[in-house]
mmCIF file of C-alpha atoms in Angstrom:
data_model
loop_
_atom_site.group_PDB
_atom_site.id
_atom_site.type_symbol
_atom_site.label_atom_id
_atom_site.label_comp_id
_atom_site.label_asym_id
_atom_site.label_seq_id
_atom_site.Cartn_x
_atom_site.Cartn_y
_atom_site.Cartn_z
ATOM 1 C CA MET E 1 104.182 81.195 86.551
ATOM 2 C CA SER E 2 106.159 78.623 88.520
ATOM 3 C CA GLY E 3 109.779 78.487 89.563
ATOM 4 C CA ARG E 4 110.311 82.017 90.888
ATOM 5 C CA THR E 5 112.715 82.749 93.736
ATOM 6 C CA TYR E 6 113.540 85.962 95.540
ATOM 7 C CA ILE E 7 115.881 86.321 98.519
ATOM 8 C CA GLN E 8 116.463 89.532 100.436
ATOM 9 C CA ARG E 9 118.896 90.142 103.295
ATOM 10 C CA PHE E 10 117.994 92.336 106.282
ATOM 11 C CA ARG E 11 120.037 93.665 109.203
ATOM 12 C CA LEU E 12 119.486 91.667 112.381
ATOM 13 C CA ARG E 13 117.638 94.499 114.136
ATOM 14 C CA LYS E 14 114.091 95.040 115.381
ATOM 15 C CA ASP E 15 113.402 97.770 112.862
ATOM 16 C CA ALA E 16 114.085 95.315 110.039
ATOM 17 C CA VAL E 17 110.968 93.246 110.845
ATOM 18 C CA PRO E 18 108.491 95.778 109.368
ATOM 19 C CA SER E 19 110.780 96.166 106.344
ATOM 20 C CA ALA E 20 110.722 92.391 105.840
ATOM 21 C CA ARG E 21 106.910 92.406 105.982
ATOM 22 C CA GLU E 22 106.701 95.217 103.415
ATOM 23 C CA HIS E 23 109.168 93.360 101.197
ATOM 24 C CA VAL E 24 107.008 90.218 101.261
ATOM 25 C CA ARG E 25 103.875 92.146 100.334
ATOM 26 C CA SER E 26 105.592 93.925 97.444
ATOM 27 C CA ILE E 27 107.042 90.713 95.971
ATOM 28 C CA LEU E 28 103.761 88.811 96.305
ATOM 29 C CA THR E 29 101.891 91.696 94.671
ATOM 30 C CA LEU E 30 104.426 91.640 91.821
ATOM 31 C CA TRP E 31 103.940 87.868 91.495
ATOM 32 C CA LEU E 32 100.121 88.336 91.485
ATOM 33 C CA LEU E 33 99.841 86.436 94.770
ATOM 34 C CA GLY E 34 98.434 89.314 96.804
ATOM 35 C CA GLU E 35 95.797 87.024 98.328
ATOM 36 C CA LEU E 36 98.614 85.298 100.250
ATOM 37 C CA ALA E 37 100.242 88.516 101.439
ATOM 38 C CA ASP E 38 98.512 88.789 104.835
ATOM 39 C CA ASP E 39 99.417 85.234 105.863
ATOM 40 C CA ALA E 40 102.917 85.403 104.400
ATOM 41 C CA GLU E 41 103.576 88.760 106.088
ATOM 42 C CA SER E 42 102.443 87.384 109.445
ATOM 43 C CA ILE E 43 104.656 84.323 109.047
ATOM 44 C CA VAL E 44 107.687 86.425 108.120
ATOM 45 C CA SER E 45 106.972 88.789 110.976
ATOM 46 C CA GLU E 46 107.003 85.965 113.540
ATOM 47 C CA LEU E 47 110.062 84.244 112.092
ATOM 48 C CA ALA E 48 112.042 87.459 111.618
ATOM 49 C CA ALA E 49 111.228 88.548 115.176
ATOM 50 C CA ASN E 50 112.472 85.163 116.415
ATOM 51 C CA ALA E 51 115.695 85.638 114.464
ATOM 52 C CA VAL E 52 116.194 89.124 115.894
ATOM 53 C CA VAL E 53 115.593 87.945 119.478
ATOM 54 C CA HIS E 54 117.430 84.610 119.409
ATOM 55 C CA ALA E 55 120.245 85.159 116.906
ATOM 56 C CA LYS E 56 121.324 88.530 118.287
ATOM 57 C CA GLY E 57 125.079 88.789 118.496
ATOM 58 C CA ILE E 58 125.608 85.772 116.239
ATOM 59 C CA GLY E 59 125.460 87.341 112.809
ATOM 60 C CA GLU E 60 124.626 90.645 111.224
ATOM 61 C CA PHE E 61 121.814 89.568 108.918
ATOM 62 C CA PHE E 62 118.788 87.385 108.419
ATOM 63 C CA GLU E 63 117.415 86.436 105.019
ATOM 64 C CA VAL E 64 113.855 86.222 103.782
ATOM 65 C CA GLY E 65 113.339 83.854 100.888
ATOM 66 C CA LEU E 66 110.209 83.579 98.769
ATOM 67 C CA ARG E 67 109.926 80.695 96.346
ATOM 68 C CA ARG E 68 107.094 79.743 94.066
ATOM 69 C CA ARG E 69 107.190 76.078 93.103
ATOM 70 C CA ASP E 70 104.481 73.727 91.820
ATOM 71 C CA GLY E 71 101.494 75.552 93.303
ATOM 72 C CA VAL E 72 103.216 76.360 96.603
ATOM 73 C CA LEU E 73 104.619 79.582 97.984
ATOM 74 C CA ILE E 74 107.572 78.740 100.226
ATOM 75 C CA VAL E 75 108.361 81.409 102.793
ATOM 76 C CA GLU E 76 111.778 81.095 104.466
ATOM 77 C CA VAL E 77 113.650 83.015 107.137
ATOM 78 C CA SER E 78 117.300 82.085 107.643
ATOM 79 C CA ASP E 79 119.792 83.171 110.282
ATOM 80 C CA SER E 80 123.231 82.085 111.451
ATOM 81 C CA PHE E 81 122.220 80.938 114.947
ATOM 82 C CA GLN E 82 122.944 77.208 114.851
ATOM 83 C CA TRP E 83 122.752 76.264 118.531
ATOM 84 C CA TRP E 84 118.991 76.505 118.840
ATOM 85 C CA MET E 85 116.503 74.909 116.495
ATOM 86 C CA PRO E 86 113.007 76.281 117.075
ATOM 87 C CA GLU E 87 110.252 74.002 118.325
ATOM 88 C CA LYS E 88 106.601 74.765 118.795
ATOM 89 C CA VAL E 89 105.771 74.779 122.513
ATOM 90 C CA ASP E 90 102.651 75.343 124.560
ATOM 91 C CA ALA E 91 102.744 79.008 125.509
ATOM 92 C CA ASP E 92 102.019 80.191 129.025
ATOM 93 C CA PRO E 93 98.437 81.543 128.837
ATOM 94 C CA ASP E 94 99.511 84.477 131.016
ATOM 95 C CA GLY E 95 102.765 85.062 129.111
ATOM 96 C CA ILE E 96 103.367 87.614 126.397
ATOM 97 C CA ASP E 97 105.517 85.472 124.088
ATOM 98 C CA GLY E 98 105.970 81.901 122.902
ATOM 99 C CA ARG E 99 103.196 81.904 120.319
ATOM 100 C CA GLY E 100 105.162 82.617 117.138
ATOM 101 C CA LEU E 101 105.431 79.071 115.830
ATOM 102 C CA VAL E 102 101.817 78.361 116.823
ATOM 103 C CA ILE E 103 100.850 81.272 114.575
ATOM 104 C CA VAL E 104 103.128 80.012 111.785
ATOM 105 C CA GLU E 105 101.583 76.542 112.050
ATOM 106 C CA GLY E 106 98.062 77.957 112.003
ATOM 107 C CA LEU E 107 98.650 80.083 108.909
ATOM 108 C CA SER E 108 100.664 77.628 106.840
ATOM 109 C CA ASP E 109 99.862 74.323 105.202
ATOM 110 C CA LYS E 110 103.042 72.934 106.748
ATOM 111 C CA TRP E 111 106.243 74.293 108.233
ATOM 112 C CA GLY E 112 109.601 73.088 109.446
ATOM 113 C CA VAL E 113 113.207 73.904 110.122
ATOM 114 C CA ARG E 114 116.389 72.713 108.488
ATOM 115 C CA PRO E 115 119.997 73.311 109.469
ATOM 116 C CA ARG E 116 122.362 75.189 107.189
ATOM 117 C CA GLU E 117 126.133 75.108 107.161
ATOM 118 C CA ALA E 118 126.008 78.145 109.434
ATOM 119 C CA GLY E 119 122.623 78.447 111.099
ATOM 120 C CA LYS E 120 119.145 77.379 110.139
ATOM 121 C CA THR E 121 116.205 78.090 107.862
ATOM 122 C CA VAL E 122 112.633 78.031 109.104
ATOM 123 C CA TRP E 123 110.210 77.523 106.252
ATOM 124 C CA ALA E 124 106.449 77.541 105.719
ATOM 125 C CA HIS E 125 104.346 76.433 102.769
ATOM 126 C CA LEU E 126 101.241 78.234 101.537
ATOM 127 C CA ALA E 127 99.239 76.730 98.686
ATOM 128 C CA THR E 128 98.934 79.326 95.926
ATOM 129 C CA ASN E 129 95.324 78.190 95.512
ATOM 130 C CA ARG E 130 94.168 78.331 99.145
ATOM 131 C CA GLY E 131 90.866 76.768 98.165
ATOM 132 C CA GLY E 132 92.732 73.742 96.781
ATOM 133 C CA ALA E 133 94.352 70.828 98.537
ATOM 134 C CA ALA E 134 97.103 71.477 101.044
ATOM 135 C CA CYS E 135 100.623 70.589 99.999
#
């Protein structure tokens, strides 16, 4: 089935990150895309954690969007923090953070960020047939 969309809003708090992961797994199981759940959960976990850390004090919520279009699962995390657009950087090998977008890039077929009227959306694509061609 193509053309499905599901968006869920979460409070901009640390304890919302596990809830966002569980939400992703339940929707993907419902959509019969359970084979993508581990990667999609990890992507949402990294992006939601970034939203919680960097958008704190800006808005009250972040949104997780799941879209199924033309053989691609699109995973999105949106927040209202518009003054910082995330970029993948080389993490300090001795540091404990800075690897989130490296993980997102490694798990997804492609990823990016786009501004919104108030904030940004970071998105990642996962081919629904992981054995097939990347999108």
